[in-house]
mmCIF file of C-alpha atoms in Angstrom:
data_model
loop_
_atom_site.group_PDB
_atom_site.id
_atom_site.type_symbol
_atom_site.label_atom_id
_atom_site.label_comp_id
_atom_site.label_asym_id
_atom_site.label_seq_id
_atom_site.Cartn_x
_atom_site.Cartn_y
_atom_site.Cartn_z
ATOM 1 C CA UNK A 1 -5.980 -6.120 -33.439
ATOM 2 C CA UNK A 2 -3.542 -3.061 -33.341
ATOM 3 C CA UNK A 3 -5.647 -0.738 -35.485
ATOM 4 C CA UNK A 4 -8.739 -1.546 -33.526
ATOM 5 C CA UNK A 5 -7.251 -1.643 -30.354
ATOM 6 C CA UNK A 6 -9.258 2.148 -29.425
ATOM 7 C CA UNK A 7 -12.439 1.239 -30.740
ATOM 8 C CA UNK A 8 -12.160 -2.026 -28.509
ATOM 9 C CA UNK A 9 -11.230 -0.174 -25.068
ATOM 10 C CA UNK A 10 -13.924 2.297 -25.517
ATOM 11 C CA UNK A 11 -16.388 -0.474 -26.628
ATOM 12 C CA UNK A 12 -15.717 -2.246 -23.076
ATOM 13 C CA UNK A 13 -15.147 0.836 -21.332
ATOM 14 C CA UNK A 14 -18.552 2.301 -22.300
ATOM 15 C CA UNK A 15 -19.744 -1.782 -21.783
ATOM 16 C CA UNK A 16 -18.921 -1.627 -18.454
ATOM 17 C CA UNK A 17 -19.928 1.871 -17.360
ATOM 18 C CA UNK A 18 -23.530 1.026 -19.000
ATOM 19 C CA UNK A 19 -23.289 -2.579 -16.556
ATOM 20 C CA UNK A 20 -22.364 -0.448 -13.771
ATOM 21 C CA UNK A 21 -25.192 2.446 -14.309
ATOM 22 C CA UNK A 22 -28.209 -0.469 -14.507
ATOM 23 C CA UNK A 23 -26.596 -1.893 -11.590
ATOM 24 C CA UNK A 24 -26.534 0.805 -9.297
ATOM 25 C CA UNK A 25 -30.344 1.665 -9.899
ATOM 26 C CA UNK A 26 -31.389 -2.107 -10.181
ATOM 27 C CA UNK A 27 -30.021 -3.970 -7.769
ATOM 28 C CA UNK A 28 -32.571 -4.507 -4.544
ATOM 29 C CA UNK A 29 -31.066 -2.824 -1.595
ATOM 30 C CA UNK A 30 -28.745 -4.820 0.350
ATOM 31 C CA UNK A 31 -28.597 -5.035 4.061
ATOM 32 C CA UNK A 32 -24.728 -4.738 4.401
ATOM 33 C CA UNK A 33 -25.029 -1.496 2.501
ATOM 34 C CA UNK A 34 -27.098 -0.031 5.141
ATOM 35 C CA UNK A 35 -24.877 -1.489 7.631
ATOM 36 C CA UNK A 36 -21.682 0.314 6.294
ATOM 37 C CA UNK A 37 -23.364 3.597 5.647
ATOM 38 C CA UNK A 38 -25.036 3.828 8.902
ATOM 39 C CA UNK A 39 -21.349 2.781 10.981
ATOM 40 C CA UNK A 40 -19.490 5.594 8.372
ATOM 41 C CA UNK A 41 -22.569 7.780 9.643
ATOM 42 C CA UNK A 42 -21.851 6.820 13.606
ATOM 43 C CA UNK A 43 -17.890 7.534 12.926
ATOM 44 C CA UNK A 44 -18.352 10.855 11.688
ATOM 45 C CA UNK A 45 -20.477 11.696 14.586
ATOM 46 C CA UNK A 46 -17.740 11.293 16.517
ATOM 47 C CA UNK A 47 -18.410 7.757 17.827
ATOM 48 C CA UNK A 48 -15.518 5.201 17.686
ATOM 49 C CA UNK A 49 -15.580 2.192 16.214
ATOM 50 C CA UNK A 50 -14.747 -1.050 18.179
ATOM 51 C CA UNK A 51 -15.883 1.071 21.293
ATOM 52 C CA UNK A 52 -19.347 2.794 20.618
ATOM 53 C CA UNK A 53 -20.649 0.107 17.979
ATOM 54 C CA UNK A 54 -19.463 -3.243 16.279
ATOM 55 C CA UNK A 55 -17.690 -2.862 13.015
ATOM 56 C CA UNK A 56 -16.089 -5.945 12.103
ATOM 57 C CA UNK A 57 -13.665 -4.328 9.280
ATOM 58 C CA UNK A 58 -11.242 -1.735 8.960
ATOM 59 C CA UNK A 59 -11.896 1.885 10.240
ATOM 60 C CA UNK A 60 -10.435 3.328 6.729
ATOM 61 C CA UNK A 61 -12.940 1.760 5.013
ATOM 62 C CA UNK A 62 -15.134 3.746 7.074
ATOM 63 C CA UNK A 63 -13.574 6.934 6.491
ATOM 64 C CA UNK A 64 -13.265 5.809 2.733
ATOM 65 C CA UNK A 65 -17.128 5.701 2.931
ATOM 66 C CA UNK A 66 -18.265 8.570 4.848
ATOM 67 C CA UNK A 67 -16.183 11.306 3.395
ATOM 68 C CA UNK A 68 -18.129 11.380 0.372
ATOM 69 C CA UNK A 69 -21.373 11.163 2.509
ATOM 70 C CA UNK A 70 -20.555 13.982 4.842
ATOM 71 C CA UNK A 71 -19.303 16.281 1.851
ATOM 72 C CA UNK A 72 -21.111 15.579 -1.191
ATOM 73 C CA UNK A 73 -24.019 13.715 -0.426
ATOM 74 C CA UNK A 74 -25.684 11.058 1.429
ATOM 75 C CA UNK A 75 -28.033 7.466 0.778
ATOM 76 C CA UNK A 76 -27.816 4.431 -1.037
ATOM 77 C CA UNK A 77 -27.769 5.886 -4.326
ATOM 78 C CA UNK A 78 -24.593 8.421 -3.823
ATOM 79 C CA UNK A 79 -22.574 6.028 -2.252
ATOM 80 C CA UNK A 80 -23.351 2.821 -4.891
ATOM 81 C CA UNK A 81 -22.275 6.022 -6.919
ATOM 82 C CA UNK A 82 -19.036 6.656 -5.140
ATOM 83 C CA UNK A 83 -18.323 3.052 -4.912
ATOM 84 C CA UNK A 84 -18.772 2.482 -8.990
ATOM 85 C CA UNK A 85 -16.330 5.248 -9.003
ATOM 86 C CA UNK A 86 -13.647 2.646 -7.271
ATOM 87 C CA UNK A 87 -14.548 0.309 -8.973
ATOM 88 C CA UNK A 88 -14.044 2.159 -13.017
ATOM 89 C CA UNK A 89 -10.821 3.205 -11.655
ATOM 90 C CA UNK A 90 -9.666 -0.299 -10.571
ATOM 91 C CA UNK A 91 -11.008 -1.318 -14.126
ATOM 92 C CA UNK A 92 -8.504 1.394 -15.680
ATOM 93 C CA UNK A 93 -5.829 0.406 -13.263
ATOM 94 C CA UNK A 94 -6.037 -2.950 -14.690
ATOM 95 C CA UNK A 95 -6.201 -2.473 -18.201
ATOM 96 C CA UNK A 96 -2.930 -0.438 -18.199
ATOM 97 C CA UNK A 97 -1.436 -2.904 -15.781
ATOM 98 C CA UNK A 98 -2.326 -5.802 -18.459
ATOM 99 C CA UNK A 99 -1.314 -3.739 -21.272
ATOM 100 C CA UNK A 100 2.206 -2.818 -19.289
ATOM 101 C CA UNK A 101 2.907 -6.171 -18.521
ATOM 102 C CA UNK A 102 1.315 -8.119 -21.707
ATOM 103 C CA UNK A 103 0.104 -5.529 -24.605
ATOM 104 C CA UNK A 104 -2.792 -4.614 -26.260
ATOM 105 C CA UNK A 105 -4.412 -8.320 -26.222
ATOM 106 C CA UNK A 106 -3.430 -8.946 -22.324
ATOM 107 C CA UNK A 107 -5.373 -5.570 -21.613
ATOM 108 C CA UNK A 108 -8.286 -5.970 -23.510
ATOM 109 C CA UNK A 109 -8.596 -9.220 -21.683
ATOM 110 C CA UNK A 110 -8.219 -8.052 -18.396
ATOM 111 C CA UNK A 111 -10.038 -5.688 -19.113
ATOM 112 C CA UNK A 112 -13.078 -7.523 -20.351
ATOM 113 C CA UNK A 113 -12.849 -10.404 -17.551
ATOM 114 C CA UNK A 114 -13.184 -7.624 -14.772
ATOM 115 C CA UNK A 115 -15.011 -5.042 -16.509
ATOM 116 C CA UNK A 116 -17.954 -6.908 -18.003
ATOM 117 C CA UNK A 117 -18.621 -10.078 -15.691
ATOM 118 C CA UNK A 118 -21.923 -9.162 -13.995
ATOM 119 C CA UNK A 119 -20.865 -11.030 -10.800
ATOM 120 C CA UNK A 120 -18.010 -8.065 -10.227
ATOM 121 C CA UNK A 121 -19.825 -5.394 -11.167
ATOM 122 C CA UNK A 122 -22.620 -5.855 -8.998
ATOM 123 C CA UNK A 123 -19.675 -6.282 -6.358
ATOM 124 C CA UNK A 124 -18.115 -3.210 -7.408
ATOM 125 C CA UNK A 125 -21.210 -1.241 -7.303
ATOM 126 C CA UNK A 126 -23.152 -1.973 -3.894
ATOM 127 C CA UNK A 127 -21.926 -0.177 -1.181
ATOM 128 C CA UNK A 128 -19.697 -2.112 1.056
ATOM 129 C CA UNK A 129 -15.966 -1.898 1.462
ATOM 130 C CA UNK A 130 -14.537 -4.426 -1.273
ATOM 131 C CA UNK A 131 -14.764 -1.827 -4.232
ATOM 132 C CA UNK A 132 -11.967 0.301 -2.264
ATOM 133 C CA UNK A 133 -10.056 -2.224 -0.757
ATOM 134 C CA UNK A 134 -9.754 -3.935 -4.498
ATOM 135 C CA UNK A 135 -8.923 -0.370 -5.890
ATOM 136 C CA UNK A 136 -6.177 0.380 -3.396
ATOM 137 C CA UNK A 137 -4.414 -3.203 -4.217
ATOM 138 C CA UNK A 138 -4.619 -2.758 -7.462
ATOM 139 C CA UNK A 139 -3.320 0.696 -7.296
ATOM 140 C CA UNK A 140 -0.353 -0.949 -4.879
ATOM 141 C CA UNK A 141 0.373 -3.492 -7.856
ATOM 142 C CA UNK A 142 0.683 -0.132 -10.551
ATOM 143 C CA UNK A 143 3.156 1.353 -7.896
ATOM 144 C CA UNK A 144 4.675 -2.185 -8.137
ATOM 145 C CA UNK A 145 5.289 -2.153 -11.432
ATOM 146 C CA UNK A 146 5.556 1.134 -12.733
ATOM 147 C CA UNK A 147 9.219 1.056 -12.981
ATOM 148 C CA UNK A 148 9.231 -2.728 -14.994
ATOM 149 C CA UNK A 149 10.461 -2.735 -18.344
ATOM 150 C CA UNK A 150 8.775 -6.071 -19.777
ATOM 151 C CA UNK A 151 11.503 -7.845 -22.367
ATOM 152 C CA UNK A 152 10.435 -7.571 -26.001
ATOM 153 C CA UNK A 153 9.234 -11.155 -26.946
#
């Protein structure tokens, strides 16, 4: 396991950006895509949320999600893009946090659990606020533990 241990990441690491690629040009449009990139839309037009139109989650996430639409570049496409992007860090996130806190095997594991189960990468690829949100816990939990010295066992 040890003097595989790079071939393995990159195996799932490529794995899961391949998923996350057929995903994003795949997957039927969903209607709570729309939903999120048209409020992100109203919010940078200087309309407030709560007030102007219904939003029923957190106005970050909104920023989160129309930053890259007002600079870069806007539709369904981009965004499933930017949102992939959240969700390949979070991926990274966790496979250091599992190799931190349990080695090589513990990574790979975590790694392959979130990184190639079809369910979360679909979920990590459509546009909605989840991909974020999960990225931003996760990176909370590195903070966490950055400092932790596991025991030898």
């Amino acid at each position: 396991m040890n003097k595989h241990f790079s071939f393995y990441l990159g195996l799932l690491l490529l794995t899961s950006f391949c998923l996350g690629v057929i995903v994003i040009y795949s997957q039927p449009v969903n209607l709570d895509e729309g939903n999120y990139l048209y409020a992100a839309r109203l919010l940078f037009s200087g309309q407030k949320p709560y007030q102007d139109f219904f939003f029923d989650k957190l106005p970050l996430l909104l920023v989160i999600l129309g930053l890259p639409q007002k600079f870069i570049a806007s539709g369904i496409f981009p965004a499933r893009w930017y949102s992939f992007c959240y969700h390949f860090a979070t991926l990274i996130l966790l496979i250091y946090l599992g190799y931190r806190l349990g080695g090589r095997r513990a990574a790979l594991i975590c790694g392959l659990f979130f990184g190639t189960r079809v369910f979360t990468v679909i979920g990590g690829v459509l546009t909605s606020t989840y991909p974020s949100s999960l990225f931003f816990f996760t990176l909370s939990l590195f903070f966490l533990f950055s400092k932790f010295t596991p025991q030898k066992r």
